[in-house]
Coordinates of C-alpha atoms in Angstrom, one line a residue:
Chain A
X17 CA 112.4 74.7 106.7
X18 CA 109.6 72.3 106.1
X19 CA 111.7 69.2 106.9
X20 CA 110.4 67.2 109.9
X21 CA 112.6 65.9 112.6
X22 CA 113.2 62.6 110.8
X23 CA 114.0 62.8 107.1
X24 CA 111.6 60.6 105.1
X25 CA 112.5 58.2 102.3
X26 CA 109.9 56.3 100.2
X27 CA 111.2 53.2 98.6
X28 CA 109.3 52.0 95.6
X29 CA 110.5 48.6 94.2
X30 CA 108.7 45.5 93.0
X31 CA 111.6 43.3 94.3
X32 CA 110.9 42.3 97.9
X33 CA 114.6 41.7 98.7
X34 CA 115.7 45.0 97.3
X35 CA 112.9 46.8 99.2
X36 CA 113.6 45.3 102.6
X37 CA 117.4 45.6 102.4
X38 CA 117.0 49.3 101.6
X39 CA 114.6 49.6 104.6
X40 CA 117.0 48.1 106.9
X41 CA 119.9 50.3 105.8
X42 CA 117.9 53.5 105.6
X43 CA 116.3 52.9 109.0
X44 CA 119.7 52.2 110.6
X45 CA 121.1 55.6 109.2
X46 CA 118.1 57.4 110.9
X47 CA 115.7 57.9 108.0
X48 CA 112.0 57.2 108.3
X49 CA 111.2 54.6 105.6
X50 CA 107.9 53.9 103.7
X51 CA 107.7 51.1 101.3
X52 CA 105.7 50.6 98.1
X53 CA 105.5 47.5 95.9
X54 CA 104.4 49.2 92.8
X55 CA 104.4 52.5 91.0
X56 CA 100.7 52.8 91.8
X57 CA 101.2 52.3 95.5
X58 CA 104.2 54.6 95.4
X59 CA 102.1 57.5 93.9
X60 CA 99.3 57.0 96.3
X61 CA 101.8 57.1 99.2
X62 CA 103.4 60.3 97.8
X63 CA 100.1 62.0 97.6
X64 CA 98.9 60.8 101.1
X65 CA 102.1 61.7 102.9
X66 CA 104.8 63.4 100.7
X67 CA 108.3 62.1 101.4
X68 CA 111.5 64.2 101.1
X69 CA 113.2 61.6 98.8
X70 CA 112.1 58.8 96.6
X71 CA 114.1 55.8 95.8
X72 CA 112.4 54.3 92.8
X73 CA 113.1 51.2 90.7
X74 CA 113.0 52.1 87.0
X75 CA 111.8 48.8 85.6
X76 CA 108.5 47.8 87.3
X77 CA 105.4 46.2 85.8
X78 CA 102.4 48.7 85.7
X79 CA 103.5 52.2 86.4
X80 CA 107.2 52.4 85.6
X81 CA 109.9 54.3 87.5
X82 CA 110.0 56.8 84.6
X83 CA 106.2 57.5 85.0
X84 CA 106.6 57.8 88.9
X85 CA 109.4 60.4 88.3
X86 CA 107.2 62.4 85.9
X87 CA 104.3 62.3 88.4
X88 CA 106.6 63.4 91.3
X89 CA 108.0 66.3 89.2
X90 CA 104.5 67.5 88.5
X91 CA 103.3 67.0 92.2
X92 CA 106.3 68.6 93.8
X93 CA 109.7 69.1 92.0
X94 CA 111.3 69.7 95.3
X95 CA 111.0 66.0 96.2
X96 CA 114.3 64.2 95.3
X97 CA 114.1 61.2 93.0
X98 CA 116.9 58.6 92.8
X99 CA 116.4 56.0 90.1
X100 CA 117.4 52.4 90.7
X101 CA 117.8 49.7 88.1
X102 CA 119.2 46.3 87.5
X103 CA 119.6 46.9 83.8
X104 CA 121.6 50.1 83.8
X105 CA 121.6 51.3 80.2
X106 CA 123.1 54.7 79.4
X107 CA 120.0 55.8 77.6
X108 CA 117.7 55.0 80.5
X109 CA 120.0 56.9 82.8
X110 CA 120.2 59.9 80.4
X111 CA 116.3 59.9 80.1
X112 CA 115.8 59.7 83.9
X113 CA 118.2 62.5 84.5
X114 CA 116.7 64.7 81.8
X115 CA 113.3 64.1 83.4
X116 CA 114.4 65.6 86.7
X117 CA 115.9 62.5 88.6
X118 CA 118.5 63.7 90.9
X119 CA 120.7 60.7 90.7
X120 CA 120.9 57.1 89.3
X121 CA 122.0 54.0 91.1
X122 CA 122.8 50.9 89.2
X123 CA 122.0 47.5 90.9
X124 CA 123.7 45.9 92.6
X125 CA 124.9 48.7 94.7
X126 CA 126.9 48.6 97.9
X127 CA 125.4 50.1 101.2
X128 CA 128.1 52.8 100.9
X129 CA 126.9 53.7 97.3
X130 CA 123.2 54.0 98.5
X131 CA 124.2 56.0 101.5
X132 CA 126.3 58.5 99.4
X133 CA 123.4 58.8 96.9
X134 CA 120.9 59.4 99.6
X135 CA 123.0 61.9 101.6
X136 CA 123.8 63.8 98.5
X137 CA 120.1 63.9 97.6
X138 CA 119.2 65.3 101.0
X139 CA 121.9 67.9 100.9
X140 CA 120.5 69.0 97.6
X141 CA 116.9 69.1 99.0
X142 CA 118.0 71.2 102.0
X143 CA 119.7 73.7 99.6
X144 CA 116.8 73.8 97.4
X145 CA 114.3 74.4 100.2
X146 CA 116.6 77.1 101.7
X147 CA 116.9 78.8 98.3
X148 CA 113.2 78.6 97.8
X149 CA 112.6 80.3 101.2
X150 CA 115.1 83.0 100.4
X151 CA 113.5 83.6 97.1
X152 CA 110.0 83.9 98.7
X153 CA 111.4 86.2 101.4
X154 CA 112.9 88.4 98.7
X155 CA 109.7 88.5 96.8
X156 CA 107.7 89.4 99.9
X157 CA 110.2 92.2 100.5
X158 CA 109.9 93.6 97.0
X159 CA 106.2 93.3 97.0
X160 CA 106.0 95.3 100.2
X161 CA 108.8 97.7 99.4
X162 CA 106.5 100.4 98.1
X163 CA 104.2 100.0 101.1
X164 CA 107.1 100.2 103.5
X165 CA 108.7 103.3 101.9
X166 CA 105.4 105.2 101.6
X167 CA 104.5 104.5 105.3
X168 CA 107.9 105.8 106.2
X169 CA 107.1 109.0 104.3
X170 CA 103.6 109.3 105.4
X171 CA 104.2 109.5 109.1
X172 CA 106.5 112.5 109.2
X173 CA 104.3 114.2 106.6
X174 CA 101.3 113.6 108.6
X175 CA 102.9 115.1 111.6
X176 CA 104.0 118.1 109.7
X177 CA 100.5 118.5 108.3
X178 CA 99.1 118.3 111.8
X179 CA 101.4 121.0 113.1
X180 CA 100.4 123.3 110.2
X181 CA 96.8 122.8 111.3
X182 CA 97.8 124.5 114.5
X183 CA 98.8 127.6 112.4
X184 CA 95.8 127.6 110.2
X185 CA 93.5 127.1 113.1
X186 CA 95.4 129.9 114.9
X187 CA 95.3 127.9 118.0
X188 CA 98.1 129.8 119.6
X189 CA 97.0 133.2 118.7
X190 CA 96.2 135.2 115.6
X191 CA 98.5 134.8 112.7
X192 CA 99.9 137.9 110.8
X193 CA 97.6 138.2 107.8
X194 CA 100.8 138.6 105.6
X195 CA 101.7 134.9 106.4
X196 CA 98.3 133.5 105.7
X197 CA 98.7 133.0 101.9
X198 CA 102.1 131.5 102.3
X199 CA 101.0 129.0 104.9
X200 CA 97.8 128.2 102.9
X201 CA 99.9 127.5 99.7
X202 CA 102.2 125.3 101.8
X203 CA 99.3 123.3 103.1
X204 CA 97.9 122.8 99.6
X205 CA 101.2 121.4 98.5
X206 CA 101.4 119.2 101.5
X207 CA 97.9 117.8 101.0
X208 CA 98.8 117.1 97.4
X209 CA 101.8 115.2 98.4
X210 CA 99.9 113.2 101.0
X211 CA 97.3 112.5 98.2
X212 CA 100.0 111.1 96.0
X213 CA 101.4 108.9 98.8
X214 CA 97.9 107.5 99.5
X215 CA 97.4 106.9 95.8
X216 CA 100.8 105.0 95.7
X217 CA 99.7 103.0 98.7
X218 CA 96.4 102.1 97.0
X219 CA 98.3 101.0 93.9
X220 CA 100.8 99.0 95.7
X221 CA 98.0 97.3 97.7
X222 CA 96.4 96.4 94.3
X223 CA 99.7 94.9 93.0
X224 CA 100.3 93.1 96.3
X225 CA 97.0 91.7 97.1
X226 CA 95.0 89.1 95.1
X227 CA 92.0 91.2 93.8
X228 CA 91.0 88.3 91.5
X229 CA 91.0 85.9 94.5
X230 CA 88.8 88.2 96.7
X231 CA 86.0 88.5 94.0
X232 CA 82.6 87.3 95.5
X233 CA 79.1 87.7 94.3
X234 CA 77.3 90.9 95.4
X235 CA 74.2 92.8 94.1
X236 CA 74.9 95.5 91.6
X237 CA 72.8 97.7 94.0
X238 CA 75.3 97.4 96.8
X239 CA 78.1 98.7 94.5
X240 CA 76.2 101.5 92.7
X241 CA 74.4 102.7 95.9
X242 CA 77.7 103.1 97.7
X243 CA 79.4 104.8 94.8
X244 CA 76.4 107.1 94.4
X245 CA 76.4 108.0 98.0
X246 CA 80.1 108.9 98.0
X247 CA 79.8 110.8 94.7
X248 CA 76.8 112.7 95.9
X249 CA 78.8 114.4 98.5
X250 CA 81.2 115.6 95.9
X251 CA 78.5 116.8 93.5
X252 CA 76.7 118.6 96.2
X253 CA 79.8 120.4 97.3
X254 CA 80.6 121.4 93.8
X255 CA 77.1 122.5 93.1
X256 CA 76.6 119.8 90.3
X257 CA 74.0 117.1 90.0
X258 CA 74.3 113.4 90.0
X259 CA 72.0 111.2 87.9
X260 CA 71.9 107.4 88.4
X261 CA 69.9 105.7 85.7
X262 CA 67.6 102.8 86.7
X263 CA 69.4 99.5 86.7
X264 CA 68.7 95.9 87.6
X265 CA 69.3 96.1 91.4
X266 CA 69.3 92.4 92.0
X267 CA 71.8 91.6 89.3
X268 CA 74.6 89.7 90.9
X269 CA 78.3 90.7 90.0
X270 CA 81.3 88.8 91.1
X271 CA 83.8 91.6 92.3
X272 CA 86.2 92.6 95.0
X273 CA 83.8 95.4 96.2
X274 CA 86.6 97.4 98.0
X275 CA 89.0 97.8 95.1
X276 CA 86.3 98.1 92.4
X277 CA 84.6 100.8 94.5
X278 CA 87.9 102.6 94.8
X279 CA 88.4 102.5 91.0
X280 CA 84.9 103.7 90.3
X281 CA 85.2 106.4 92.7
X282 CA 88.4 107.5 91.1
X283 CA 86.4 107.9 87.9
X284 CA 83.4 109.7 89.4
X285 CA 85.6 112.1 91.4
X286 CA 87.4 113.0 88.1
X287 CA 83.9 113.5 86.5
X288 CA 83.2 116.1 89.2
X289 CA 86.6 117.6 89.2
X290 CA 86.7 118.2 85.5
X291 CA 83.0 118.9 85.0
X292 CA 81.6 122.3 83.9
X293 CA 80.1 124.5 86.6
X294 CA 76.7 123.2 87.5
X295 CA 77.1 120.2 85.3
X296 CA 75.8 116.8 85.6
X297 CA 77.4 113.4 86.5
X298 CA 75.6 110.4 85.1
X299 CA 76.1 106.9 86.1
X300 CA 74.6 104.2 83.7
X301 CA 74.5 100.4 84.1
X302 CA 73.8 97.9 81.3
X303 CA 74.0 94.2 81.7
X304 CA 74.3 91.7 78.9
X305 CA 74.6 88.0 79.6
X306 CA 77.8 87.5 81.5
X307 CA 78.8 91.3 81.3
X308 CA 78.3 94.5 83.1
X309 CA 78.9 97.8 81.3
X310 CA 79.1 100.7 83.6
X311 CA 79.2 104.2 82.2
X312 CA 80.2 107.4 84.0
X313 CA 79.8 110.6 82.2
X314 CA 80.6 114.3 82.8
X315 CA 79.8 117.5 80.8
X316 CA 83.3 118.9 81.1
X317 CA 85.6 120.2 78.4
X318 CA 86.6 116.7 77.2
X319 CA 90.0 115.1 77.0
X320 CA 92.1 116.2 73.9
X321 CA 92.1 113.3 71.4
X322 CA 95.9 113.2 71.3
X323 CA 96.0 112.5 75.1
X324 CA 93.3 109.8 75.2
X325 CA 95.7 107.0 74.6
X326 CA 98.0 108.1 77.6
X327 CA 95.4 108.9 80.3
X328 CA 95.6 105.4 81.9
X329 CA 99.4 105.6 82.3
X330 CA 100.9 106.0 85.7
X331 CA 101.5 109.6 86.6
X332 CA 100.1 111.0 83.3
X333 CA 98.8 114.6 83.7
X334 CA 97.0 116.5 80.9
X335 CA 99.1 119.1 79.2
X336 CA 96.0 121.2 78.3
X337 CA 96.2 124.5 80.3
X338 CA 92.6 124.1 81.4
X339 CA 92.9 120.6 82.7
X340 CA 96.5 121.0 84.1
X341 CA 95.5 123.4 86.8
X342 CA 93.3 120.9 88.7
X343 CA 95.1 119.0 91.4
X344 CA 95.7 115.4 91.0
X345 CA 98.3 112.6 91.3
X346 CA 98.2 111.2 87.8
X347 CA 97.4 107.8 89.4
X348 CA 93.6 107.7 89.7
X349 CA 92.9 106.3 86.2
X350 CA 95.9 104.0 86.2
X351 CA 94.7 102.6 89.5
X352 CA 91.3 102.2 88.0
X353 CA 92.5 100.3 85.0
X354 CA 94.6 97.9 87.1
X355 CA 91.6 97.1 89.3
X356 CA 89.3 96.6 86.3
X357 CA 91.8 94.4 84.5
X358 CA 92.3 92.4 87.7
X359 CA 88.6 91.7 87.4
X360 CA 89.1 90.4 83.9
X361 CA 87.6 93.5 82.5
X362 CA 88.5 96.6 80.4
X363 CA 88.0 100.3 80.7
X364 CA 87.6 102.7 77.8
X365 CA 87.0 106.5 77.3
X366 CA 85.0 108.3 74.9
X367 CA 85.4 112.0 74.8
X368 CA 84.1 114.8 72.6
X369 CA 85.6 118.4 73.0
X370 CA 83.3 120.7 74.8
X371 CA 80.7 117.9 75.2
X372 CA 82.0 115.9 78.0
X373 CA 83.8 112.6 78.8
X374 CA 82.4 109.1 79.3
X375 CA 84.3 106.2 80.9
X376 CA 82.9 102.7 80.2
X377 CA 83.9 100.0 82.5
X378 CA 83.1 96.4 81.3
X379 CA 83.6 93.6 83.6
X380 CA 82.4 89.9 83.6
X381 CA 79.6 89.3 86.1
X382 CA 80.8 85.9 87.2
Chain B
X3 CA 85.4 122.1 129.1
X4 CA 87.0 118.9 129.5
X5 CA 90.3 117.2 130.6
X6 CA 91.7 115.2 127.7
X7 CA 94.5 112.6 127.7
X8 CA 96.5 112.1 124.4
X9 CA 98.4 108.8 124.1
X10 CA 100.7 108.9 121.1
X11 CA 104.3 108.1 120.4
X12 CA 104.8 111.0 118.1
X13 CA 105.6 114.2 120.1
X14 CA 104.8 116.4 117.2
X15 CA 101.3 114.9 117.0
X16 CA 100.8 115.5 120.7
X17 CA 102.2 119.1 120.4
X18 CA 99.7 119.9 117.5
X19 CA 96.7 118.2 119.0
X20 CA 97.3 119.7 122.4
X21 CA 97.4 123.2 120.9
X22 CA 94.2 122.7 119.0
X23 CA 92.4 121.3 122.1
X24 CA 93.7 124.0 124.4
X25 CA 92.5 126.6 121.9
X26 CA 89.2 125.1 122.2
X27 CA 89.3 125.5 126.0
X28 CA 90.2 122.0 127.1
X29 CA 93.1 121.0 129.4
X30 CA 95.4 118.3 128.1
X31 CA 97.7 115.6 129.6
X32 CA 99.8 113.2 127.4
X33 CA 101.7 110.0 127.4
X34 CA 104.1 108.5 125.0
X35 CA 103.2 104.7 125.1
X36 CA 100.4 102.5 126.2
X37 CA 101.9 101.7 129.7
X38 CA 102.4 105.4 130.6
X39 CA 99.1 106.0 129.0
X40 CA 97.3 103.6 131.3
X41 CA 99.0 105.0 134.4
X42 CA 97.9 108.6 133.4
X43 CA 94.3 107.3 133.0
X44 CA 94.4 106.7 136.8
X45 CA 96.4 109.8 137.8
X46 CA 94.6 112.3 135.4
X47 CA 91.2 110.7 135.3
X48 CA 90.4 112.3 131.9
X49 CA 87.0 112.9 130.3
X50 CA 88.2 111.7 127.1
X51 CA 91.1 109.7 125.7
X52 CA 92.7 110.3 122.3
X53 CA 94.6 107.1 121.5
X54 CA 97.1 106.4 118.7
X55 CA 96.8 102.8 117.4
X56 CA 100.3 102.3 115.9
X57 CA 103.0 103.0 118.5
X58 CA 105.8 100.7 119.2
X59 CA 103.9 97.8 117.8
X60 CA 101.3 97.9 115.1
X61 CA 98.2 97.5 117.3
X62 CA 99.6 98.8 120.7
X63 CA 96.7 101.2 121.0
X64 CA 94.3 98.3 121.2
X65 CA 95.9 97.1 124.4
X66 CA 95.1 100.2 126.1
X67 CA 91.2 99.7 125.4
X68 CA 91.4 96.1 126.2
X69 CA 92.9 96.8 129.7
X70 CA 90.6 99.9 130.1
X71 CA 87.4 98.1 129.3
X72 CA 88.1 94.7 130.5
X73 CA 90.2 94.6 133.8
X74 CA 88.7 95.1 137.3
X75 CA 91.6 97.4 138.1
X76 CA 90.1 99.9 135.7
X77 CA 86.6 99.4 136.6
X78 CA 86.1 103.2 137.6
X79 CA 87.6 104.3 134.2
X80 CA 86.0 101.9 131.8
X81 CA 83.3 104.3 130.5
X82 CA 85.8 107.1 129.5
X83 CA 85.1 107.6 125.7
X84 CA 88.2 106.7 123.5
X85 CA 88.9 108.4 120.2
X86 CA 91.3 106.4 118.2
X87 CA 93.5 108.0 115.6
X88 CA 95.9 106.5 113.0
X89 CA 98.0 107.6 110.0
X90 CA 97.6 104.1 108.6
X91 CA 94.2 102.9 107.5
X92 CA 95.0 99.6 105.7
X93 CA 97.5 97.0 106.3
X94 CA 98.1 94.6 103.3
X95 CA 96.9 91.1 104.0
X96 CA 94.7 92.1 106.9
X97 CA 91.1 91.1 106.7
X98 CA 89.9 94.4 108.5
X99 CA 90.9 98.0 107.9
X100 CA 92.2 99.9 110.8
X101 CA 89.0 101.9 111.4
X102 CA 87.0 98.7 111.5
X103 CA 89.5 97.1 113.8
X104 CA 89.3 100.1 116.0
X105 CA 85.6 99.5 116.3
X106 CA 86.2 96.0 117.2
X107 CA 88.6 97.1 119.9
X108 CA 85.9 99.2 121.5
X109 CA 86.8 102.7 120.4
X110 CA 84.0 105.2 120.4
X111 CA 85.2 107.1 117.3
X112 CA 88.0 107.1 114.8
X113 CA 90.0 109.9 113.0
X114 CA 92.4 109.6 110.2
X115 CA 95.7 111.4 110.8
X116 CA 96.3 114.2 109.9
X117 CA 92.9 115.7 110.9
X118 CA 91.7 119.2 110.7
X119 CA 90.9 121.2 113.8
X120 CA 87.3 121.2 112.8
X121 CA 87.2 117.4 112.5
X122 CA 88.9 117.1 115.8
X123 CA 86.8 119.5 117.6
X124 CA 83.5 118.1 116.3
X125 CA 84.5 114.5 117.3
X126 CA 85.6 115.6 120.7
X127 CA 82.3 117.6 121.3
X128 CA 80.2 114.7 120.1
X129 CA 82.0 112.2 122.4
X130 CA 81.9 114.5 125.4
X131 CA 78.1 115.1 124.9
X132 CA 77.2 111.5 124.7

């Protein structure tokens, strides 16, 4: 609850008598009262030190009560506005209520009438703030739900995998050869499952955290060098080669390095995974004013044309017998696209059967 | 061969890690939380500590290194190498990933759970050699 110990009321009225009598009454009832003699002064006071409730005269010279109401609505709609006027017309009342006023108090009003209006206004504000907090709490829970569930699954799975390691390592003595294949298959499935859970976590993190807000200028070299380093380990292991074409190393790009690298690595590791034996993975960067185009190519069998529209969908796996047998979560490319889009960019695929596949990532540099 | 203390709240992890370490010829003691872990540091005087980061609380493991490295009571044990392990590498909203935080918390090495016997043995040998 953001309310302070003493609830605060701002009284905006050009009539001195009205102002002061409101101050006396509200102070007596335990409110902290600030006074403003005009709409201008009132708005300044709201911005300098926002009150919980505003009691504002509708008809004032300069900025009118209606305008104050509109400004408060824009500034913080949770601040309660009660409109006061000497010339209570039905139309003025309707207009004020339509514009978000909480209540309408015709002059002259009795202390009781004022008190009822203010108390009701505060009850409403408490309720609004409470609802808002509950709403935010629920959103937080929902946003973290996937993360929470995946962690819950990850712990026991990790423990199982660790226990299996004892068997594979034959730490407790030699394993019957007949069981070896069974155990090894079980471990492959476990590792797949752990991979899927990790990919989920990566995805939920991207959904939960503000990738766009974390963008900051880094050199293109810092991104590409890290990517090349990680990819080189994979191409070496697979007996393939990695080629990084020359690029403008000092070019600045405004990115969230961590998530972008994850996205790019998803693509290069696919390139290695689906490449032809001994094939080449090529990384090319081209910059044009305001944009970076990054191409990652392999020399694999290519992606069937009919599937190219779907490869970025969550959990999509190729139906092609050749591609299907490679392990995968079906999330790598969808994560990549989320990250690239969070950067205000787009990702495209060009693929020719038997010639290879090229992914082109285009992102704004600033 | 070395005497190694495992501090982890997951009994199965202890069981598995212990088996791998024993197969490599080490002797092993274990504890289930940071408090018991710190007691065992004194009673077992291990050559190496394998410390889980997330136990009862998210960063419980860090309290072990803080005590170990920073209090006069543990003066004689402060140079024992610590290998931190965790099944979680990132926590949403945190500035640093867990391995980075482990570095800040004065671990000597970090391993992702689950780890292979090979990874474990090579880290352990590396730490014991230094």
